[in-house]
Short mmCIF file of C-alpha atoms and ligand atoms in Angstrom, two decimals:
data_model
loop_
_atom_site.label_atom_id
_atom_site.label_comp_id
_atom_site.label_asym_id
_atom_site.label_seq_id
_atom_site.Cartn_x
_atom_site.Cartn_y
_atom_site.Cartn_z
CA UNK A 1 -11.31 161.08 100.65
CA UNK A 2 -14.89 161.05 101.86
CA UNK A 3 -16.92 162.04 98.80
CA UNK A 4 -18.57 158.91 97.36
CA UNK A 5 -19.25 160.35 93.93
CA UNK A 6 -16.25 162.33 92.70
CA UNK A 7 -16.33 163.43 89.08
CA UNK A 8 -12.80 162.98 87.88
CA UNK A 9 -11.44 163.39 84.38
CA UNK A 10 -9.77 160.13 83.45
CA UNK A 11 -6.41 159.65 81.82
CA UNK A 12 -7.75 158.17 78.53
CA UNK A 13 -4.44 156.88 77.15
CA UNK A 14 -3.63 155.02 80.36
CA UNK A 15 -7.09 153.45 80.39
CA UNK A 16 -6.68 152.26 76.81
CA UNK A 17 -3.34 150.65 77.74
CA UNK A 18 -4.90 148.96 80.73
CA UNK A 19 -7.90 147.64 78.82
CA UNK A 20 -5.97 146.38 75.79
CA UNK A 21 -3.41 144.65 78.02
CA UNK A 22 -6.03 142.77 80.04
CA UNK A 23 -6.71 139.06 79.54
CA UNK A 24 -10.42 139.88 79.21
CA UNK A 25 -9.87 142.33 76.33
CA UNK A 26 -11.70 140.83 73.36
CA UNK A 27 -10.20 143.03 70.63
CA UNK A 28 -6.79 141.33 70.45
CA UNK A 29 -5.46 141.39 66.92
CA UNK A 30 -7.37 144.61 66.04
CA UNK A 31 -5.59 147.96 65.77
CA UNK A 32 -7.01 150.48 68.24
CA UNK A 33 -7.46 154.21 67.62
CA UNK A 34 -8.44 155.54 71.04
CA UNK A 35 -10.66 155.34 74.07
CA UNK A 36 -13.45 157.42 75.52
CA UNK A 37 -14.35 156.97 79.16
CA UNK A 38 -17.90 157.53 80.39
CA UNK A 39 -19.27 157.33 83.89
CA UNK A 40 -22.01 154.78 84.56
CA UNK A 41 -22.36 155.31 88.27
CA UNK A 42 -20.78 155.06 91.67
CA UNK A 43 -20.85 152.28 94.24
CA UNK A 44 -21.46 153.00 97.90
CA UNK A 45 -18.68 151.29 99.88
CA UNK A 46 -19.81 152.61 103.25
CA UNK A 47 -17.99 154.83 105.73
CA UNK A 48 -14.70 152.89 105.63
CA UNK A 49 -14.41 152.10 101.93
CA UNK A 50 -12.75 154.07 99.13
CA UNK A 51 -14.83 156.04 96.59
CA UNK A 52 -15.66 153.67 93.75
CA UNK A 53 -16.89 154.63 90.32
CA UNK A 54 -17.94 152.45 87.40
CA UNK A 55 -16.65 153.59 84.03
CA UNK A 56 -17.47 152.26 80.59
CA UNK A 57 -14.57 152.56 78.17
CA UNK A 58 -15.46 152.86 74.50
CA UNK A 59 -12.57 151.44 72.48
CA UNK A 60 -12.42 152.64 68.87
CA UNK A 61 -10.70 150.47 66.27
CA UNK A 62 -8.89 151.42 63.09
CA UNK A 63 -11.43 149.28 61.17
CA UNK A 64 -14.16 151.68 62.33
CA UNK A 65 -15.69 149.37 64.94
CA UNK A 66 -16.19 150.09 68.62
CA UNK A 67 -16.50 147.98 71.75
CA UNK A 68 -17.39 148.85 75.33
CA UNK A 69 -15.60 147.56 78.41
CA UNK A 70 -16.59 147.93 82.02
CA UNK A 71 -13.82 149.23 84.31
CA UNK A 72 -14.80 149.75 87.96
CA UNK A 73 -12.30 151.96 89.77
CA UNK A 74 -11.29 152.39 93.39
CA UNK A 75 -9.89 155.90 93.85
CA UNK A 76 -7.15 156.65 96.39
CA UNK A 77 -5.32 159.90 97.07
CA UNK A 78 -2.18 158.04 98.19
CA UNK A 79 -0.59 155.19 96.30
CA UNK A 80 -1.82 151.75 97.45
CA UNK A 81 1.19 149.54 96.83
CA UNK A 82 -0.89 146.38 97.50
CA UNK A 83 -2.83 147.31 94.34
CA UNK A 84 0.16 148.12 92.12
CA UNK A 85 -0.76 145.30 89.70
CA UNK A 86 -4.23 146.81 89.28
CA UNK A 87 -3.21 150.44 88.66
CA UNK A 88 -5.23 151.80 85.74
CA UNK A 89 -4.22 155.48 85.67
CA UNK A 90 -4.55 158.90 87.21
CA UNK A 91 -7.99 160.44 87.62
CA UNK A 92 -8.47 164.15 88.17
CA UNK A 93 -10.81 164.79 91.04
CA UNK A 94 -12.23 168.31 91.46
CA UNK A 95 -11.83 168.15 95.22
CA UNK A 96 -8.55 166.27 95.63
CA UNK A 97 -6.60 166.89 92.43
CA UNK A 98 -5.04 163.85 90.78
CA UNK A 99 -5.88 160.57 92.48
CA UNK A 100 -4.82 156.98 91.83
CA UNK A 101 -7.38 154.83 89.96
CA UNK A 102 -7.16 151.06 90.59
CA UNK A 103 -9.23 148.28 89.05
CA UNK A 104 -11.74 147.83 91.86
CA UNK A 105 -12.08 144.10 91.28
CA UNK A 106 -8.72 143.62 92.99
CA UNK A 107 -9.67 145.64 96.06
CA UNK A 108 -11.83 143.86 98.64
CA UNK A 109 -12.72 147.16 100.35
CA UNK A 110 -14.11 148.39 97.04
CA UNK A 111 -15.95 145.17 96.17
CA UNK A 112 -17.74 145.26 99.52
CA UNK A 113 -19.82 148.03 97.89
CA UNK A 114 -21.44 145.59 95.43
CA UNK A 115 -22.38 143.26 98.29
CA UNK A 116 -23.91 146.25 100.15
CA UNK A 117 -25.92 147.07 97.03
CA UNK A 118 -27.33 143.53 96.76
CA UNK A 119 -27.98 143.20 100.49
CA UNK A 120 -29.98 146.44 100.41
CA UNK A 121 -32.03 145.31 97.38
CA UNK A 122 -34.68 143.52 99.42
CA UNK A 123 -38.30 144.42 99.73
CA UNK A 124 -39.20 142.58 102.92
CA UNK A 125 -37.79 140.18 105.49
CA UNK A 126 -35.28 137.35 105.00
CA UNK A 127 -35.46 135.57 101.67
CA UNK A 128 -37.33 138.29 99.79
CA UNK A 129 -36.07 139.77 96.56
CA UNK A 130 -36.31 143.32 95.31
CA UNK A 131 -34.38 146.06 93.63
CA UNK A 132 -32.43 149.08 94.78
CA UNK A 133 -30.87 152.07 93.05
CA UNK A 134 -27.54 153.40 94.29
CA UNK A 135 -25.38 155.98 92.53
CA UNK A 136 -26.93 155.30 89.12
CA UNK A 137 -26.63 151.52 89.39
CA UNK A 138 -29.63 149.25 89.85
CA UNK A 139 -29.22 146.10 91.97
CA UNK A 140 -31.81 143.38 91.30
CA UNK A 141 -32.18 140.51 93.68
CA UNK A 142 -34.22 137.30 93.31
CA UNK A 143 -36.10 135.87 96.28
CA UNK A 144 -34.89 132.69 97.94
CA UNK A 145 -31.34 133.02 99.16
CA UNK A 146 -30.45 135.22 102.11
CA UNK A 147 -27.03 136.82 101.43
CA UNK A 148 -24.39 136.82 104.14
CA UNK A 149 -23.46 140.51 104.56
CA UNK A 150 -20.39 139.70 106.66
CA UNK A 151 -18.37 137.92 103.97
CA UNK A 152 -15.22 139.43 102.47
CA UNK A 153 -14.53 139.68 98.76
CA UNK A 154 -11.66 137.92 97.00
CA UNK A 155 -10.89 138.02 93.31
CA UNK A 156 -10.87 134.82 91.23
CA UNK A 157 -7.29 134.48 90.04
CA UNK A 158 -7.91 132.48 86.85
CA UNK A 159 -7.36 134.04 83.43
CA UNK A 160 -10.90 134.68 82.22
CA UNK A 161 -13.03 136.64 79.75
CA UNK A 162 -14.69 138.51 82.65
CA UNK A 163 -13.79 139.16 86.28
CA UNK A 164 -15.24 137.14 89.12
CA UNK A 165 -15.19 137.95 92.82
CA UNK A 166 -16.17 135.55 95.61
CA UNK A 167 -18.02 136.72 98.70
CA UNK A 168 -16.73 134.18 101.18
CA UNK A 169 -18.23 130.81 100.33
CA UNK A 170 -21.68 132.33 99.93
CA UNK A 171 -21.92 134.00 96.53
CA UNK A 172 -19.89 134.79 93.41
CA UNK A 173 -20.20 138.04 91.46
CA UNK A 174 -19.16 138.02 87.82
CA UNK A 175 -18.56 141.50 86.43
CA UNK A 176 -18.92 141.44 82.67
CA UNK A 177 -16.09 143.25 80.93
CA UNK A 178 -17.32 143.58 77.37
CA UNK A 179 -20.79 145.10 77.70
CA UNK A 180 -23.52 145.66 75.11
CA UNK A 181 -26.97 147.16 75.64
CA UNK A 182 -29.62 144.50 75.99
CA UNK A 183 -30.19 141.34 78.01
CA UNK A 184 -27.01 139.47 78.86
CA UNK A 185 -27.43 135.78 77.90
CA UNK A 186 -25.57 134.54 81.00
CA UNK A 187 -28.14 136.27 83.23
CA UNK A 188 -31.08 135.37 81.00
CA UNK A 189 -30.21 131.66 80.85
CA UNK A 190 -29.25 131.34 84.52
CA UNK A 191 -32.52 133.05 85.43
CA UNK A 192 -34.57 130.68 83.28
CA UNK A 193 -32.76 127.54 84.47
CA UNK A 194 -32.88 128.66 88.11
CA UNK A 195 -36.63 129.22 87.84
CA UNK A 196 -36.96 125.78 86.21
CA UNK A 197 -35.13 124.22 89.18
CA UNK A 198 -32.25 122.87 87.06
CA UNK A 199 -29.72 120.85 89.06
CA UNK A 200 -26.96 121.64 86.61
CA UNK A 201 -26.39 125.38 87.12
CA UNK A 202 -25.46 127.56 90.08
CA UNK A 203 -28.63 129.36 91.18
CA UNK A 204 -28.93 132.99 90.12
CA UNK A 205 -29.25 135.39 93.08
CA UNK A 206 -29.38 138.72 91.23
CA UNK A 207 -27.75 141.12 88.82
CA UNK A 208 -26.62 144.74 88.56
CA UNK A 209 -27.30 147.07 85.64
CA UNK A 210 -27.19 150.73 84.59
CA UNK A 211 -28.65 152.90 81.88
CA UNK A 212 -26.42 152.80 78.80
CA UNK A 213 -24.61 156.16 78.44
CA UNK A 214 -26.14 158.45 75.85
CA UNK A 215 -29.28 156.34 75.61
CA UNK A 216 -32.55 158.05 76.36
CA UNK A 217 -34.71 155.14 75.24
CA UNK A 218 -34.06 153.06 78.35
CA UNK A 219 -31.28 150.85 76.92
CA UNK A 220 -29.78 148.96 79.80
CA UNK A 221 -26.23 147.67 80.26
CA UNK A 222 -26.18 144.53 82.37
CA UNK A 223 -22.95 144.78 84.32
CA UNK A 224 -22.75 141.82 86.66
CA UNK A 225 -24.39 138.64 87.86
CA UNK A 226 -24.57 137.33 91.43
CA UNK A 227 -25.00 133.62 91.91
CA UNK A 228 -24.62 130.69 94.25
CA UNK A 229 -21.01 129.91 95.11
CA UNK A 230 -20.43 126.23 94.42
CA UNK A 231 -18.34 125.35 97.44
CA UNK A 232 -17.35 121.83 96.48
CA UNK A 233 -16.61 122.56 92.83
CA UNK A 234 -13.62 121.22 90.92
CA UNK A 235 -12.89 122.48 87.42
CA UNK A 236 -13.78 119.83 84.80
CA UNK A 237 -10.71 120.57 82.66
CA UNK A 238 -8.39 120.17 85.67
CA UNK A 239 -10.06 116.86 86.56
CA UNK A 240 -9.62 115.67 82.97
CA UNK A 241 -5.93 116.65 83.04
CA UNK A 242 -5.46 114.66 86.26
CA UNK A 243 -7.05 111.64 84.61
CA UNK A 244 -4.74 111.93 81.57
CA UNK A 245 -1.66 112.30 83.79
CA UNK A 246 -2.77 109.24 85.69
CA UNK A 247 -2.99 107.29 82.44
CA UNK A 248 0.43 108.52 81.26
CA UNK A 249 1.97 107.43 84.57
CA UNK A 250 0.88 103.84 83.93
CA UNK A 251 2.90 102.91 80.88
CA UNK A 252 1.37 99.46 80.32
CA UNK A 253 -2.28 100.08 81.04
CA UNK A 254 -5.16 101.18 78.85
CA UNK A 255 -7.48 104.09 79.75
CA UNK A 256 -10.19 101.76 81.07
CA UNK A 257 -7.70 99.95 83.32
CA UNK A 258 -6.36 102.90 85.32
CA UNK A 259 -7.85 104.18 88.55
CA UNK A 260 -8.22 107.71 87.20
CA UNK A 261 -10.45 106.63 84.29
CA UNK A 262 -12.75 109.55 83.38
CA UNK A 263 -15.34 107.67 81.32
CA UNK A 264 -18.03 107.55 84.03
CA UNK A 265 -17.69 111.32 84.51
CA UNK A 266 -17.89 111.87 80.75
CA UNK A 267 -21.09 109.88 80.75
CA UNK A 268 -22.54 111.98 83.59
CA UNK A 269 -21.54 115.10 81.67
CA UNK A 270 -23.41 113.82 78.61
CA UNK A 271 -26.55 113.27 80.69
CA UNK A 272 -26.18 116.68 82.35
CA UNK A 273 -25.94 118.42 78.97
CA UNK A 274 -28.98 116.58 77.69
CA UNK A 275 -30.96 117.72 80.74
CA UNK A 276 -29.76 121.31 80.29
CA UNK A 277 -30.80 121.33 76.64
CA UNK A 278 -34.21 119.87 77.47
CA UNK A 279 -34.78 122.44 80.24
CA UNK A 280 -33.59 125.30 78.03
CA UNK A 281 -35.88 124.31 75.17
CA UNK A 282 -38.84 124.35 77.57
CA UNK A 283 -37.90 127.47 79.56
CA UNK A 284 -36.80 129.70 76.67
CA UNK A 285 -38.72 128.58 73.60
CA UNK A 286 -36.62 129.97 70.78
CA UNK A 287 -39.54 131.05 68.65
CA UNK A 288 -37.31 130.68 65.62
CA UNK A 289 -37.84 128.64 62.53
CA UNK A 290 -35.34 125.84 61.94
CA UNK A 291 -32.11 126.99 60.31
CA UNK A 292 -31.90 126.55 56.56
CA UNK A 293 -28.94 124.15 56.21
CA UNK A 294 -27.42 126.11 53.31
CA UNK A 295 -27.35 129.21 55.50
CA UNK A 296 -25.60 127.33 58.31
CA UNK A 297 -23.04 125.90 55.88
CA UNK A 298 -22.43 129.39 54.49
CA UNK A 299 -21.94 130.85 58.00
CA UNK A 300 -19.35 128.20 58.85
CA UNK A 301 -17.56 128.68 55.54
CA UNK A 302 -17.54 132.45 56.04
CA UNK A 303 -15.92 132.06 59.44
CA UNK A 304 -13.25 129.82 57.88
CA UNK A 305 -12.56 132.46 55.24
CA UNK A 306 -12.22 135.12 57.93
CA UNK A 307 -9.87 133.03 60.07
CA UNK A 308 -7.47 131.82 57.34
CA UNK A 309 -5.75 135.22 56.83
CA UNK A 310 -5.09 135.45 60.59
CA UNK A 311 -3.96 131.81 60.86
CA UNK A 312 -2.13 131.07 57.59
CA UNK A 313 -1.32 127.50 58.73
CA UNK A 314 -5.01 126.74 58.13
CA UNK A 315 -4.78 127.37 54.40
CA UNK A 316 -3.57 123.87 53.53
CA UNK A 317 -6.68 122.40 55.24
CA UNK A 318 -9.19 124.81 53.74
CA UNK A 319 -10.51 122.57 50.95
CA UNK A 320 -11.21 119.66 53.29
CA UNK A 321 -12.94 121.94 55.80
CA UNK A 322 -15.09 123.46 53.09
CA UNK A 323 -16.27 119.97 52.10
CA UNK A 324 -17.28 119.22 55.70
CA UNK A 325 -19.35 122.44 55.77
CA UNK A 326 -20.78 121.85 52.28
CA UNK A 327 -22.14 118.49 53.45
CA UNK A 328 -24.46 120.39 55.82
CA UNK A 329 -26.08 122.22 52.91
CA UNK A 330 -27.52 118.92 51.67
CA UNK A 331 -29.43 118.20 54.91
CA UNK A 332 -33.09 118.84 55.68
CA UNK A 333 -33.78 121.63 58.14
CA UNK A 334 -31.68 122.12 61.31
CA UNK A 335 -33.77 122.44 64.52
CA UNK A 336 -32.52 125.19 66.83
CA UNK A 337 -33.00 126.38 70.41
CA UNK A 338 -31.09 128.44 73.01
CA UNK A 339 -27.77 126.75 73.78
CA UNK A 340 -24.61 127.39 75.78
CA UNK A 341 -22.63 128.42 72.73
CA UNK A 342 -19.05 128.04 74.01
CA UNK A 343 -19.10 124.81 75.96
CA UNK A 344 -15.85 123.15 76.99
CA UNK A 345 -14.56 121.26 80.03
CA UNK A 346 -13.38 124.53 81.63
CA UNK A 347 -17.04 125.56 81.78
CA UNK A 348 -18.01 122.51 83.79
CA UNK A 349 -17.64 122.11 87.53
CA UNK A 350 -17.87 118.79 89.35
CA UNK A 351 -19.53 119.26 92.73
CA UNK A 352 -20.51 116.80 95.43
CA UNK A 353 -24.00 116.98 93.88
CA UNK A 354 -22.96 116.32 90.30
CA UNK A 355 -21.88 118.37 87.28
CA UNK A 356 -22.73 122.06 86.90
CA UNK A 357 -22.25 124.16 83.78
CA UNK A 358 -21.21 127.83 83.95
CA UNK A 359 -20.78 130.80 81.61
CA UNK A 360 -23.71 130.88 79.19
CA UNK A 361 -22.41 133.98 77.39
CA UNK A 362 -21.46 132.21 74.15
CA UNK A 363 -18.18 132.77 72.30
CA UNK A 364 -16.53 135.94 73.65
CA UNK A 365 -15.57 137.21 70.19
CA UNK A 366 -19.14 137.19 68.83
CA UNK A 367 -21.47 140.18 69.02
CA UNK A 368 -24.36 140.03 71.49
CA UNK A 369 -26.83 139.76 68.61
CA UNK A 370 -25.03 136.62 67.38
CA UNK A 371 -24.62 135.14 70.84
CA UNK A 372 -28.34 135.14 71.64
CA UNK A 373 -29.38 133.54 68.36
CA UNK A 374 -30.90 130.08 68.70
CA UNK A 375 -28.50 127.43 67.46
CA UNK A 376 -28.31 123.66 67.12
CA UNK A 377 -27.59 121.83 70.39
CA UNK A 378 -24.87 119.99 68.43
CA UNK A 379 -22.75 123.14 68.82
CA UNK A 380 -22.42 122.43 72.55
CA UNK A 381 -21.81 118.73 72.00
CA UNK A 382 -19.05 119.59 69.51
CA UNK A 383 -17.45 121.97 72.03
CA UNK A 384 -17.20 119.15 74.54
CA UNK A 385 -15.81 116.69 71.98
CA UNK A 386 -13.06 119.21 71.17
CA UNK A 387 -12.34 119.61 74.87
CA UNK A 388 -11.87 115.85 75.28
CA UNK A 389 -9.13 116.22 72.66
CA UNK A 390 -7.64 119.35 74.26
CA UNK A 391 -7.04 117.79 77.68
CA UNK A 392 -4.56 115.08 76.58
CA UNK A 393 -3.08 117.37 73.91
CA UNK A 394 -2.18 119.95 76.55
CA UNK A 395 -0.58 117.25 78.74
CA UNK A 396 1.42 116.13 75.69
CA UNK A 397 2.57 119.75 75.26
CA UNK A 398 3.84 119.77 78.81
CA UNK A 399 5.86 116.62 77.91
CA UNK A 400 7.32 118.57 75.00
CA UNK A 401 5.41 116.42 72.49
CA UNK A 402 3.57 117.50 69.36
CA UNK A 403 -0.16 116.62 69.48
CA UNK A 404 0.24 115.19 65.97
CA UNK A 405 3.24 113.06 66.94
CA UNK A 406 3.39 109.29 66.41
CA UNK A 407 4.83 108.44 69.81
CA UNK A 408 3.40 105.94 72.27
CA UNK A 409 2.23 108.82 74.46
CA UNK A 410 0.39 110.43 71.54
CA UNK A 411 -1.29 107.09 70.79
CA UNK A 412 -2.45 106.81 74.40
CA UNK A 413 -3.64 110.42 74.35
CA UNK A 414 -5.84 109.58 71.35
CA UNK A 415 -7.15 106.52 73.18
CA UNK A 416 -8.19 108.71 76.16
CA UNK A 417 -9.87 111.19 73.84
CA UNK A 418 -11.92 108.63 71.92
CA UNK A 419 -12.97 106.75 75.02
CA UNK A 420 -14.29 109.87 76.73
CA UNK A 421 -15.84 111.34 73.59
CA UNK A 422 -17.71 108.07 73.01
CA UNK A 423 -19.01 107.79 76.57
CA UNK A 424 -20.10 111.45 76.59
CA UNK A 425 -21.79 111.25 73.20
CA UNK A 426 -23.54 107.98 73.87
CA UNK A 427 -24.97 109.28 77.15
CA UNK A 428 -26.05 112.57 75.51
CA UNK A 429 -27.70 111.02 72.48
CA UNK A 430 -29.04 107.92 74.23
CA UNK A 431 -28.07 105.76 71.26
CA UNK A 432 -26.52 105.88 67.80
CA UNK A 433 -26.56 109.13 65.82
CA UNK A 434 -28.45 109.36 62.55
CA UNK A 435 -26.36 110.11 59.44
CA UNK A 436 -27.77 113.66 59.37
CA UNK A 437 -26.89 114.30 63.00
CA UNK A 438 -23.38 112.95 62.41
CA UNK A 439 -22.93 115.32 59.45
CA UNK A 440 -24.06 118.26 61.58
CA UNK A 441 -21.90 117.26 64.53
CA UNK A 442 -18.84 116.88 62.29
CA UNK A 443 -19.42 120.35 60.86
CA UNK A 444 -19.86 121.95 64.28
CA UNK A 445 -16.70 120.21 65.50
CA UNK A 446 -14.75 121.52 62.51
CA UNK A 447 -16.20 125.02 63.05
CA UNK A 448 -15.14 124.94 66.70
CA UNK A 449 -11.60 123.85 65.76
CA UNK A 450 -11.39 126.74 63.28
CA UNK A 451 -12.56 129.14 66.01
CA UNK A 452 -9.95 127.68 68.38
CA UNK A 453 -7.18 128.29 65.81
CA UNK A 454 -8.04 132.00 65.90
CA UNK A 455 -8.60 132.08 69.67
CA UNK A 456 -5.21 130.47 70.36
CA UNK A 457 -3.36 132.61 67.81
CA UNK A 458 -4.66 135.73 69.55
CA UNK A 459 -4.49 134.60 73.16
CA UNK A 460 -2.04 131.68 73.59
CA UNK A 461 -0.06 131.41 70.34
CA UNK A 462 2.01 128.41 71.48
CA UNK A 463 -1.23 126.39 71.92
CA UNK A 464 -2.36 126.77 68.31
CA UNK A 465 -0.75 123.41 67.45
CA UNK A 466 -3.60 121.75 69.38
CA UNK A 467 -6.54 122.83 67.18
CA UNK A 468 -4.30 122.69 64.09
CA UNK A 469 -3.66 119.01 64.79
CA UNK A 470 -7.42 118.46 64.94
CA UNK A 471 -8.01 120.37 61.73
CA UNK A 472 -5.39 118.26 59.97
CA UNK A 473 -7.46 115.14 60.70
CA UNK A 474 -10.92 116.50 59.90
CA UNK A 475 -12.32 115.06 56.71
CA UNK A 476 -8.99 113.34 55.98
CA UNK A 477 -10.38 109.80 56.26
CA UNK A 478 -13.65 108.61 54.77
N1 ADP B 1 -20.96 129.45 90.85
C1 ADP B 1 -19.65 129.21 90.93
N2 ADP B 1 -19.11 128.69 92.05
C2 ADP B 1 -17.77 128.47 92.13
N3 ADP B 1 -16.91 128.74 91.14
C3 ADP B 1 -17.40 129.24 90.01
C4 ADP B 1 -18.80 129.51 89.84
N4 ADP B 1 -18.99 130.03 88.61
C5 ADP B 1 -17.79 130.08 88.02
N5 ADP B 1 -16.82 129.61 88.86
C6 ADP B 1 -15.37 129.56 88.59
O1 ADP B 1 -15.02 130.77 87.98
C7 ADP B 1 -14.45 130.52 86.67
C8 ADP B 1 -14.85 131.63 85.73
O2 ADP B 1 -16.24 131.58 85.51
P1 ADP B 1 -16.85 131.85 84.06
O3 ADP B 1 -18.32 131.99 84.22
O4 ADP B 1 -16.35 130.81 83.08
O5 ADP B 1 -16.20 133.27 83.74
P2 ADP B 1 -15.63 133.93 82.40
O6 ADP B 1 -16.82 134.42 81.64
O7 ADP B 1 -14.79 135.03 82.93
O8 ADP B 1 -14.83 132.89 81.62
C9 ADP B 1 -14.96 129.12 86.30
O9 ADP B 1 -14.08 128.45 85.44
C10 ADP B 1 -15.04 128.44 87.63
O10 ADP B 1 -13.77 127.90 87.98
O1 LIG B 2 -13.84 130.23 78.97
P1 LIG B 2 -13.93 131.28 77.92
O2 LIG B 2 -15.33 131.77 77.66
O3 LIG B 2 -12.98 132.42 78.14
O4 LIG B 2 -13.52 130.50 76.55
C1 LIG B 2 -12.42 130.85 75.76
O5 LIG B 2 -11.23 130.40 76.39
C2 LIG B 2 -11.07 128.96 76.49
C3 LIG B 2 -9.70 128.69 77.13
O6 LIG B 2 -9.70 129.11 78.43
C4 LIG B 2 -11.15 128.32 75.11
O7 LIG B 2 -11.14 126.90 75.27
C5 LIG B 2 -10.13 126.16 74.61
O8 LIG B 2 -9.14 125.77 75.58
C6 LIG B 2 -9.65 124.90 76.62
C7 LIG B 2 -8.47 124.53 77.50
O9 LIG B 2 -7.90 125.65 78.12
C8 LIG B 2 -10.28 123.65 76.03
O10 LIG B 2 -10.85 122.85 77.07
C9 LIG B 2 -11.37 124.01 75.05
O11 LIG B 2 -11.88 122.83 74.44
C10 LIG B 2 -10.78 124.93 73.97
O12 LIG B 2 -11.81 125.38 73.08
C11 LIG B 2 -12.47 128.69 74.46
O13 LIG B 2 -12.51 128.11 73.16
C12 LIG B 2 -12.56 130.21 74.38
O14 LIG B 2 -13.80 130.60 73.84
#
């Protein structure tokens, strides 16, 4: 095929199957009614690449709601067996009849088109930024970094909420899957922190966007974000797991006595988060009044009430959780600013130059409007505290042990958790917490555990014992 912009009629049922079966599908647990596929644009892959189109799939739910997912497709007349795992469905092409549609993210020849788009989006010589329109997509590029046009694309194999592709060791492109008109917070925050010179994020290089289908008032869908590839990065959650395994291998030693002690890293993470929050408050002034505490308490309670029917094991803990949220209502105002919103160890990367934080999109299940709302920085702190509990709990799982068990291993897991939580928190706060801050932090931690109960039930049901164990302890002791 040579035509770069075919206009095929997609096989809607097959697309719905593909989208709902993907790890990045956010509507798990909701009954779907159907899918409508709309064309956003086409990507120019050059003379040797396949035709590539970018579709947005509107998923309709039985509850009346809709969501939109980005599905870029590489179209081939003949079957490409190397892409069998990424087959989405048949597309009818006016010129070639029925062709095979594959998720383009898995096809390096297709992804080369995005790199071409960014490379071309330059106004002047090396290091300049600019923008370029190709096939209905707009590529925006910030000045500073000169992209390497010779790199090849490879897909990130981790199970994620979006899809990431590396261009050699030069840049990483994250294609957002669930898309909503309006500014994407990951791009907005990376842009602000890059401009502020933050040492704790990967620099933003550019983004790609398109006009939202059916919108004539200029609504834009931000589709992807190009940023610095952190070559020396190790995943924070993996590093924490290694530290826990190291502790478990030394039966007679305490956490502070083993070589793999993580406390110094937890401390650095606390300092990094404090710097990120300070930079965010300055770069993106929230312009919002402090949150009325009663409203915050009500929001947390409402989430609990929504989660209990989906996670019935939570019901026995409901009263205690409500009390933790009610305590917030008695506070004075709650200062807010832009925050990460879904921080955990898996969103931190340890590089040779220190800790970096990724993925500023907020909780994947929330609407865009909710995800960009200013919030208390304690939400991010709470996310990290929960993660310091998750790491040993998941190692216990792999030993076949219950996170709530009373074994020696479970005792040592708790010791690891408390040690790292304390070092992180102390570094973040720079001292003791006031009673009001402690009340808020406890509530955010409980709220995060409730969220995790739902997240695990929908995505990794056998992991739900981890947040349930946490919930069982919250508010249980004075
Ligand atoms: N700039 C980067 N350099 C290297 N690896 C990265 C970079 N950004 C993210 N990653 C890796 O890709 C993974 C997915 O990124 P993330 O932004 O969390 O995507 P998602 O929204 O799909 O969860 C991260 O856990 C990390 O391992
Ligand atoms: O990284 P995402 O934005 O996709 O975040 C979602 O998935 C996370 C799991 O990958 C989930 O995090 C939970 O599990 C982690 C271990 O795998 C643990 O470190 C976190 O503390 C725990 O919350 C996250 O909640 C979810 O939004």
